[in-house]
Amino acid sequence: METLNPLQAAQLQIRDACEKLKADTAVYEILKNPQKSIEVNIPVKMDNGGVNVYTAWRSMHNDALGPYKGGIRFHPGVHGDEVKALSTWMTIKCSIVGLPYGGGKGGICVDPKTLSLGELERLARGYVQATIKLLGEKIDIPAPDVNTNAQIMAWMTDEYCKLVGHSALGVFTGKPVEFGGSRGRTAATGLGVAVTTNEMAKQLGLSLRGSRVLVQGFGNVGSHAALCTESLGGKIISICEWDTIIYNPTGIDCHKLVEYKNANGGSIKGFPDTTEITQDEFWALEAEVLLPCAMENAITNENAKKINVRIIAEGANGPITPEADALLYKKGIAVVPDILANAGGVTVSYFEWCQNLYGYYWSDAEVAEKETRAMVDAFAAVYKVSQKHGVSMRTAAYMYSIERIAQVMKLRGWY
Ligand code: GLU
């Protein structure tokens, strides 16, 4: 049976890295489950006068390196094990980029498309009311994730500040720039995906210039990954979205596509000069780069067989099942794992938090330059471990990260 439970996938990855590191058994025992997690049920007054109750979670995986950090997603498929897995990946991710954070994650089981703006705001505020005792600038710092954005972070920050009775902008990141957000945060995850893809290409003796790129998912991460890859010379030939897959072998203009999507009710269907292709055709397209930027388990044993690219950089969290990952490794495809490839988002969240705590704000250029340097350095460190131990970039990323966490847990006297 293929491992589709993301918590099991995360635990397998940690156990494998711990074995390779010959780490004390306590390290795996501590890291295999979150330190804390809660499930809450949030009542929301609906516009029609009724009340809907939404189940939500917050998982606080490990705070050895610093306060818990990680996004909150709004999605009908969210469940407790998924949130736990995502919080585990945040612990590993923060350590890879050297951030002073542990991992956390939250989620609400809801399809936000079914809510009015007012209902969405009441749900966002309800989440803060339900979890307030666990949140704080030095305790747990949420951020955007799937289907959450700067406006939702603004409502949540406002609710938190009202409830605690003082300003505390650093309690959420990914806020609007006008309200304590950092410049460059919205594009940050996509920029990091493009930078690490470029670094991988260099190692393979490839150039992104003229490379054919496939993008799965055109939300915040996918659209910015496409735009940034395009600005490094990549040619986006196909984009797979929930309602359509568009294809143009001579390249799709992603700036125009973003405008089109905004003007077209959030859909890329019917974008001029493209043809529509099927899922099977998409996964089998020949290209240099594939960027899965949607959800978990997008690449399974089934479609992994068809994939015909040199590099896969995971913009999404957990888009490849462990079994498909092993198959891609055998096929010689270089995978830049999520915990490295998409770490640009939390890196700029960290910059935002620093700016909030100092009350002193940076320019676009400063943020982009610092993020790019952090991603290039993290890639180089992980690549070095992969070469030294003859392991995949994913295993290397876990090893590099867990070694640091284990060292700090030891210093703190946790084992
Ligand atoms: N949700 C993003 C992630 O999975 C960002 C988290 C953050 O900025 O704290 O990395």
Short mmCIF file of C-alpha atoms and ligand atoms in Angstrom, two decimals:
data_model
loop_
_atom_site.label_atom_id
_atom_site.label_comp_id
_atom_site.label_asym_id
_atom_site.label_seq_id
_atom_site.Cartn_x
_atom_site.Cartn_y
_atom_site.Cartn_z
CA MET A 1 0.00 0.00 0.00
CA GLU A 2 1.30 3.44 -0.90
CA THR A 3 1.83 5.76 2.11
CA LEU A 4 -0.78 8.47 1.65
CA ASN A 5 -1.03 9.51 5.32
CA PRO A 6 1.31 12.53 5.50
CA LEU A 7 2.13 11.97 9.18
CA GLN A 8 3.36 8.46 8.42
CA ALA A 9 5.37 9.87 5.51
CA ALA A 10 6.98 12.50 7.77
CA GLN A 11 7.79 9.89 10.42
CA LEU A 12 9.38 7.56 7.84
CA GLN A 13 11.56 10.39 6.58
CA ILE A 14 12.69 11.35 10.10
CA ARG A 15 13.39 7.74 11.08
CA ASP A 16 15.47 7.17 7.96
CA ALA A 17 17.56 10.30 8.60
CA CYS A 18 18.01 9.44 12.31
CA GLU A 19 19.27 5.98 11.34
CA LYS A 20 21.71 7.42 8.82
CA LEU A 21 22.95 9.92 11.42
CA LYS A 22 23.20 7.13 14.01
CA ALA A 23 21.38 9.54 16.30
CA ASP A 24 20.43 8.63 19.86
CA THR A 25 17.07 6.78 19.77
CA ALA A 26 15.61 9.59 21.89
CA VAL A 27 15.89 11.96 18.92
CA TYR A 28 13.41 9.98 16.82
CA GLU A 29 11.18 9.35 19.83
CA ILE A 30 10.96 13.09 20.53
CA LEU A 31 10.51 14.13 16.88
CA LYS A 32 8.04 11.49 15.71
CA ASN A 33 5.01 13.23 17.25
CA PRO A 34 4.23 16.89 17.98
CA GLN A 35 4.83 18.16 21.51
CA LYS A 36 1.28 19.52 21.65
CA SER A 37 -1.76 19.63 19.42
CA ILE A 38 -5.33 20.75 19.87
CA GLU A 39 -8.61 20.32 18.06
CA VAL A 40 -11.26 23.01 18.45
CA ASN A 41 -14.76 23.52 17.11
CA ILE A 42 -15.53 27.09 16.06
CA PRO A 43 -19.11 28.35 15.82
CA VAL A 44 -19.61 30.99 13.12
CA LYS A 45 -22.74 33.14 12.70
CA MET A 46 -23.71 32.81 9.05
CA ASP A 47 -25.29 35.54 6.92
CA ASN A 48 -28.56 33.56 6.73
CA GLY A 49 -29.01 33.77 10.52
CA GLY A 50 -27.87 30.19 11.20
CA VAL A 51 -24.68 28.94 12.84
CA ASN A 52 -22.09 26.63 11.27
CA VAL A 53 -19.46 24.89 13.41
CA TYR A 54 -16.01 24.34 11.85
CA THR A 55 -13.42 21.89 13.19
CA ALA A 56 -9.90 23.28 13.36
CA TRP A 57 -6.45 22.25 14.60
CA ARG A 58 -3.16 23.69 15.75
CA SER A 59 -0.16 21.42 16.09
CA MET A 60 3.00 22.56 17.90
CA HIS A 61 5.64 20.08 16.87
CA ASN A 62 8.92 21.08 18.50
CA ASP A 63 10.24 24.29 20.08
CA ALA A 64 13.88 23.34 20.69
CA LEU A 65 15.16 26.07 18.37
CA GLY A 66 12.59 28.74 19.23
CA PRO A 67 8.86 29.53 19.18
CA TYR A 68 6.59 27.39 17.00
CA LYS A 69 6.16 28.79 13.49
CA GLY A 70 3.96 27.81 10.59
CA GLY A 71 0.93 28.61 8.50
CA ILE A 72 -2.81 28.06 8.87
CA ARG A 73 -4.67 26.49 5.95
CA PHE A 74 -8.37 26.64 5.13
CA HIS A 75 -9.29 23.55 3.13
CA PRO A 76 -12.10 20.97 3.10
CA GLY A 77 -9.54 18.13 3.15
CA VAL A 78 -7.72 19.31 6.31
CA HIS A 79 -7.48 16.69 9.08
CA GLY A 80 -5.56 16.28 12.33
CA ASP A 81 -2.82 14.00 10.99
CA GLU A 82 -2.22 16.31 8.05
CA VAL A 83 -1.73 19.30 10.36
CA LYS A 84 0.60 17.26 12.57
CA ALA A 85 2.67 16.24 9.54
CA LEU A 86 2.83 19.80 8.26
CA SER A 87 4.00 21.03 11.69
CA THR A 88 6.71 18.35 11.66
CA TRP A 89 7.93 19.54 8.26
CA MET A 90 8.02 23.12 9.61
CA THR A 91 10.40 22.06 12.42
CA ILE A 92 12.71 20.48 9.86
CA LYS A 93 12.34 23.40 7.43
CA CYS A 94 13.12 26.16 9.93
CA SER A 95 16.27 24.37 11.02
CA ILE A 96 17.49 23.97 7.41
CA VAL A 97 17.44 27.73 6.82
CA GLY A 98 18.89 28.40 10.26
CA LEU A 99 15.85 30.21 11.66
CA PRO A 100 15.38 30.52 15.43
CA TYR A 101 12.01 28.72 15.26
CA GLY A 102 10.43 25.36 15.86
CA GLY A 103 7.58 23.99 13.79
CA GLY A 104 3.86 24.58 14.05
CA LYS A 105 0.86 24.39 11.75
CA GLY A 106 -2.85 25.05 11.85
CA GLY A 107 -5.84 24.24 9.71
CA ILE A 108 -9.58 24.65 9.48
CA CYS A 109 -11.75 22.12 7.68
CA VAL A 110 -13.68 24.49 5.41
CA ASP A 111 -14.06 25.35 1.76
CA PRO A 112 -13.52 29.13 1.92
CA LYS A 113 -15.15 29.54 -1.51
CA THR A 114 -18.50 28.78 0.19
CA LEU A 115 -18.16 31.69 2.67
CA SER A 116 -19.01 35.38 2.26
CA LEU A 117 -16.31 37.89 3.22
CA GLY A 118 -18.07 38.55 6.54
CA GLU A 119 -18.30 34.82 7.35
CA LEU A 120 -14.63 34.37 6.46
CA GLU A 121 -13.67 37.22 8.83
CA ARG A 122 -15.77 35.77 11.68
CA LEU A 123 -14.18 32.34 11.14
CA ALA A 124 -10.65 33.85 11.16
CA ARG A 125 -11.38 35.75 14.38
CA GLY A 126 -13.00 32.62 15.87
CA TYR A 127 -9.80 30.65 15.26
CA VAL A 128 -7.81 33.21 17.26
CA GLN A 129 -10.38 33.20 20.09
CA ALA A 130 -10.19 29.40 20.26
CA THR A 131 -6.38 29.22 20.30
CA ILE A 132 -5.44 32.51 22.01
CA LYS A 133 -3.72 30.92 25.03
CA LEU A 134 -1.30 29.10 22.73
CA LEU A 135 -0.36 32.07 20.54
CA GLY A 136 2.23 34.79 21.08
CA GLU A 137 5.20 36.58 19.50
CA LYS A 138 7.55 34.36 21.51
CA ILE A 139 5.25 31.30 21.73
CA ASP A 140 3.61 30.34 18.43
CA ILE A 141 3.57 32.52 15.32
CA PRO A 142 1.17 31.52 12.53
CA ALA A 143 1.27 32.68 8.89
CA PRO A 144 -0.60 32.10 5.61
CA ASP A 145 -0.79 28.68 3.97
CA VAL A 146 -3.23 27.10 1.47
CA ASN A 147 -6.23 29.47 0.91
CA THR A 148 -5.18 31.99 3.57
CA ASN A 149 -3.75 35.40 2.74
CA ALA A 150 -2.61 38.79 4.07
CA GLN A 151 -6.18 39.98 4.76
CA ILE A 152 -6.88 36.92 6.92
CA MET A 153 -3.61 37.52 8.81
CA ALA A 154 -4.69 41.16 9.38
CA TRP A 155 -8.00 40.07 10.93
CA MET A 156 -6.25 37.48 13.08
CA THR A 157 -3.62 39.97 14.27
CA ASP A 158 -6.31 42.52 15.07
CA GLU A 159 -8.28 39.94 17.06
CA TYR A 160 -5.18 38.87 18.99
CA CYS A 161 -4.17 42.48 19.81
CA LYS A 162 -7.70 43.28 21.00
CA LEU A 163 -7.87 40.20 23.22
CA VAL A 164 -4.45 40.72 24.84
CA GLY A 165 -4.93 44.47 25.08
CA HIS A 166 -1.71 45.63 23.44
CA SER A 167 -0.03 45.80 20.06
CA ALA A 168 1.86 42.64 19.13
CA LEU A 169 2.36 42.68 15.37
CA GLY A 170 4.92 39.88 15.46
CA VAL A 171 2.32 37.28 16.48
CA PHE A 172 1.33 36.61 12.85
CA THR A 173 3.43 36.96 9.71
CA GLY A 174 2.33 37.36 6.11
CA LYS A 175 0.35 40.49 7.03
CA PRO A 176 -0.38 43.29 4.51
CA VAL A 177 2.62 45.61 4.07
CA GLU A 178 0.48 48.55 5.31
CA PHE A 179 -0.13 46.71 8.60
CA GLY A 180 3.32 45.44 9.61
CA GLY A 181 3.85 42.98 6.77
CA SER A 182 7.22 42.57 5.09
CA ARG A 183 7.87 43.60 1.55
CA GLY A 184 8.52 40.52 -0.57
CA ARG A 185 6.55 38.10 1.65
CA THR A 186 3.84 37.29 -0.91
CA ALA A 187 6.37 36.32 -3.58
CA ALA A 188 8.85 34.78 -1.11
CA THR A 189 7.98 31.08 -1.40
CA GLY A 190 7.92 31.24 -5.20
CA LEU A 191 11.23 33.13 -5.31
CA GLY A 192 12.84 30.48 -3.10
CA VAL A 193 11.54 27.71 -5.37
CA ALA A 194 13.06 29.44 -8.41
CA VAL A 195 16.39 30.10 -6.66
CA THR A 196 16.82 26.50 -5.47
CA THR A 197 15.74 25.15 -8.89
CA ASN A 198 18.42 27.33 -10.44
CA GLU A 199 21.04 26.04 -7.99
CA MET A 200 20.07 22.42 -8.78
CA ALA A 201 20.26 23.15 -12.51
CA LYS A 202 23.80 24.51 -12.09
CA GLN A 203 24.86 21.32 -10.30
CA LEU A 204 23.51 19.25 -13.22
CA GLY A 205 25.29 21.42 -15.76
CA LEU A 206 21.95 22.74 -17.01
CA SER A 207 20.85 26.33 -17.43
CA LEU A 208 17.41 27.58 -16.51
CA ARG A 209 17.68 29.88 -19.52
CA GLY A 210 15.51 28.25 -22.19
CA SER A 211 14.61 25.30 -19.94
CA ARG A 212 11.07 23.98 -20.31
CA VAL A 213 9.11 24.20 -17.06
CA LEU A 214 5.84 22.53 -15.96
CA VAL A 215 3.91 24.04 -13.07
CA GLN A 216 1.23 22.21 -11.10
CA GLY A 217 -0.91 24.71 -9.15
CA PHE A 218 -1.16 28.43 -9.92
CA GLY A 219 -2.06 29.80 -6.47
CA ASN A 220 0.29 32.00 -4.46
CA VAL A 221 3.25 29.60 -4.56
CA GLY A 222 2.80 28.32 -8.13
CA SER A 223 2.20 31.71 -9.72
CA HIS A 224 5.22 33.34 -8.07
CA ALA A 225 7.41 30.28 -8.70
CA ALA A 226 6.40 30.52 -12.38
CA LEU A 227 7.05 34.28 -12.55
CA CYS A 228 10.44 34.02 -10.82
CA THR A 229 11.50 31.01 -12.91
CA GLU A 230 10.45 32.94 -16.01
CA SER A 231 12.56 35.92 -14.96
CA LEU A 232 15.56 33.56 -14.64
CA GLY A 233 15.01 32.56 -18.29
CA GLY A 234 12.78 29.48 -17.87
CA LYS A 235 10.01 28.81 -20.40
CA ILE A 236 6.73 27.79 -18.74
CA ILE A 237 5.12 25.40 -21.24
CA SER A 238 2.24 23.98 -19.21
CA ILE A 239 0.26 24.87 -16.09
CA CYS A 240 -2.05 22.42 -14.35
CA GLU A 241 -4.89 23.89 -12.30
CA TRP A 242 -7.88 22.30 -10.54
CA ASP A 243 -10.25 23.06 -13.44
CA THR A 244 -7.98 22.97 -16.51
CA ILE A 245 -4.48 22.31 -17.83
CA ILE A 246 -3.11 24.77 -20.37
CA TYR A 247 -0.24 24.08 -22.75
CA ASN A 248 1.86 26.06 -25.19
CA PRO A 249 5.20 24.56 -26.29
CA THR A 250 6.58 28.00 -27.17
CA GLY A 251 5.95 29.34 -23.64
CA ILE A 252 3.12 30.90 -21.61
CA ASP A 253 3.41 34.57 -20.57
CA CYS A 254 2.86 34.24 -16.81
CA HIS A 255 2.47 37.99 -16.14
CA LYS A 256 -0.44 38.07 -18.57
CA LEU A 257 -1.78 34.83 -17.09
CA VAL A 258 -1.90 36.34 -13.58
CA GLU A 259 -3.92 39.31 -14.93
CA TYR A 260 -6.17 36.93 -16.87
CA LYS A 261 -6.80 34.77 -13.80
CA ASN A 262 -7.71 37.81 -11.68
CA ALA A 263 -10.11 39.09 -14.32
CA ASN A 264 -11.59 35.64 -14.95
CA GLY A 265 -12.99 34.75 -11.52
CA GLY A 266 -9.80 32.93 -10.45
CA SER A 267 -9.65 30.52 -13.41
CA ILE A 268 -6.96 30.19 -16.09
CA LYS A 269 -9.34 28.29 -18.40
CA GLY A 270 -9.39 29.61 -21.95
CA PHE A 271 -6.13 31.62 -21.74
CA PRO A 272 -5.35 32.78 -25.31
CA ASP A 273 -2.74 30.88 -27.39
CA THR A 274 -2.92 27.74 -25.26
CA THR A 275 -4.51 24.36 -25.81
CA GLU A 276 -6.14 22.27 -23.13
CA ILE A 277 -4.48 18.92 -22.31
CA THR A 278 -5.37 16.01 -19.99
CA GLN A 279 -3.80 15.07 -16.62
CA ASP A 280 -2.10 12.05 -18.26
CA GLU A 281 -0.65 14.25 -20.99
CA PHE A 282 0.55 16.82 -18.43
CA TRP A 283 2.51 14.34 -16.29
CA ALA A 284 4.10 12.76 -19.37
CA LEU A 285 5.29 16.03 -20.95
CA GLU A 286 9.01 16.19 -21.69
CA ALA A 287 10.62 19.15 -19.91
CA GLU A 288 13.65 20.07 -17.82
CA VAL A 289 11.78 21.21 -14.70
CA LEU A 290 8.56 20.27 -12.89
CA LEU A 291 7.26 22.43 -10.03
CA PRO A 292 4.47 20.75 -8.02
CA CYS A 293 2.95 23.70 -6.15
CA ALA A 294 -0.49 22.46 -5.09
CA MET A 295 -1.17 19.91 -2.34
CA GLU A 296 0.15 16.70 -0.76
CA ASN A 297 0.31 13.41 -2.67
CA ALA A 298 0.05 14.96 -6.15
CA ILE A 299 2.78 12.61 -7.38
CA THR A 300 2.14 8.93 -6.65
CA ASN A 301 3.59 5.70 -8.03
CA GLU A 302 1.09 5.99 -10.86
CA ASN A 303 2.08 9.33 -12.42
CA ALA A 304 5.72 9.19 -11.23
CA LYS A 305 6.26 6.47 -13.84
CA LYS A 306 5.33 8.88 -16.63
CA ILE A 307 7.34 11.90 -15.45
CA ASN A 308 10.02 12.92 -17.94
CA VAL A 309 11.99 15.84 -16.43
CA ARG A 310 15.48 16.42 -14.96
CA ILE A 311 14.54 18.43 -11.86
CA ILE A 312 11.50 18.51 -9.57
CA ALA A 313 11.38 21.32 -6.99
CA GLU A 314 8.58 20.92 -4.45
CA GLY A 315 6.77 24.23 -4.00
CA ALA A 316 3.97 22.44 -2.13
CA ASN A 317 4.46 20.57 1.13
CA GLY A 318 4.60 16.80 0.68
CA PRO A 319 3.55 16.59 -3.00
CA ILE A 320 5.44 13.30 -3.59
CA THR A 321 4.57 10.07 -1.73
CA PRO A 322 7.58 8.21 -0.24
CA GLU A 323 7.10 5.38 -2.76
CA ALA A 324 6.99 7.77 -5.72
CA ASP A 325 10.04 9.55 -4.28
CA ALA A 326 12.03 6.30 -4.33
CA LEU A 327 10.94 5.67 -7.92
CA LEU A 328 11.98 9.18 -9.06
CA TYR A 329 15.36 8.73 -7.35
CA LYS A 330 15.86 5.48 -9.27
CA LYS A 331 14.92 7.26 -12.49
CA GLY A 332 17.73 9.76 -11.77
CA ILE A 333 15.43 12.78 -11.39
CA ALA A 334 16.88 15.39 -9.01
CA VAL A 335 14.26 16.34 -6.42
CA VAL A 336 14.71 19.55 -4.44
CA PRO A 337 12.61 18.65 -1.37
CA ASP A 338 9.84 20.86 0.03
CA ILE A 339 11.65 21.51 3.32
CA LEU A 340 14.35 23.25 1.28
CA ALA A 341 12.63 24.39 -1.94
CA ASN A 342 9.70 26.17 -0.26
CA ALA A 343 11.58 27.49 2.79
CA GLY A 344 11.71 30.99 1.27
CA GLY A 345 8.23 31.71 2.67
CA VAL A 346 9.09 31.12 6.28
CA THR A 347 12.45 32.82 5.78
CA VAL A 348 10.74 36.08 4.84
CA SER A 349 8.21 35.47 7.64
CA TYR A 350 11.23 35.52 9.94
CA PHE A 351 12.36 38.80 8.36
CA GLU A 352 8.86 40.19 8.96
CA TRP A 353 8.97 39.12 12.61
CA CYS A 354 12.39 40.78 13.06
CA GLN A 355 11.05 43.99 11.47
CA ASN A 356 7.98 43.89 13.76
CA LEU A 357 10.04 43.38 16.92
CA TYR A 358 12.37 46.24 15.93
CA GLY A 359 9.68 48.45 14.41
CA TYR A 360 12.13 49.15 11.58
CA TYR A 361 11.27 48.15 8.00
CA TRP A 362 13.34 47.02 5.01
CA SER A 363 13.14 47.67 1.25
CA ASP A 364 12.07 45.14 -1.43
CA ALA A 365 15.65 44.84 -2.64
CA GLU A 366 16.99 44.20 0.87
CA VAL A 367 14.45 41.42 1.49
CA ALA A 368 15.01 39.74 -1.90
CA GLU A 369 18.78 39.91 -1.51
CA LYS A 370 18.73 38.44 2.02
CA GLU A 371 16.25 35.72 1.02
CA THR A 372 18.25 34.75 -2.07
CA ARG A 373 21.43 34.50 -0.01
CA ALA A 374 19.70 32.35 2.65
CA MET A 375 18.31 29.97 0.00
CA VAL A 376 21.60 29.66 -1.92
CA ASP A 377 23.46 28.93 1.34
CA ALA A 378 20.88 26.37 2.52
CA PHE A 379 20.97 24.65 -0.87
CA ALA A 380 24.79 24.48 -0.79
CA ALA A 381 24.82 23.03 2.74
CA VAL A 382 22.27 20.33 1.89
CA TYR A 383 23.96 19.53 -1.42
CA LYS A 384 27.26 19.04 0.41
CA VAL A 385 25.67 16.50 2.78
CA SER A 386 24.04 14.67 -0.15
CA GLN A 387 27.42 14.37 -1.88
CA LYS A 388 29.29 13.38 1.27
CA HIS A 389 26.87 10.59 2.20
CA GLY A 390 25.75 9.62 -1.32
CA VAL A 391 22.07 10.23 -0.46
CA SER A 392 19.17 12.07 -2.08
CA MET A 393 18.69 15.79 -1.46
CA ARG A 394 15.65 14.92 0.66
CA THR A 395 17.53 12.56 2.95
CA ALA A 396 20.40 15.05 3.11
CA ALA A 397 18.02 17.86 4.05
CA TYR A 398 16.57 15.80 6.90
CA MET A 399 20.04 14.78 8.08
CA TYR A 400 21.38 18.34 8.00
CA SER A 401 18.34 19.69 9.82
CA ILE A 402 17.94 16.95 12.43
CA GLU A 403 21.61 17.09 13.35
CA ARG A 404 21.15 20.71 14.41
CA ILE A 405 17.89 20.09 16.29
CA ALA A 406 19.38 17.04 18.03
CA GLN A 407 22.39 19.07 19.13
CA VAL A 408 20.22 21.80 20.63
CA MET A 409 17.88 19.29 22.32
CA LYS A 410 20.99 17.68 23.84
CA LEU A 411 22.32 21.05 25.03
CA ARG A 412 18.93 21.80 26.55
CA GLY A 413 19.04 18.49 28.40
CA TRP A 414 16.05 16.88 26.66
CA TYR A 415 17.87 13.59 26.35
N1 GLU B 1 2.90 28.14 5.16
C1 GLU B 1 4.26 28.36 4.76
C2 GLU B 1 5.05 27.07 4.81
O1 GLU B 1 4.52 25.98 4.75
C3 GLU B 1 4.91 29.51 5.50
C4 GLU B 1 4.97 29.38 6.98
C5 GLU B 1 5.41 30.66 7.67
O2 GLU B 1 5.69 31.64 7.00
O3 GLU B 1 5.45 30.63 8.91
O4 GLU B 1 6.26 27.09 4.82
#
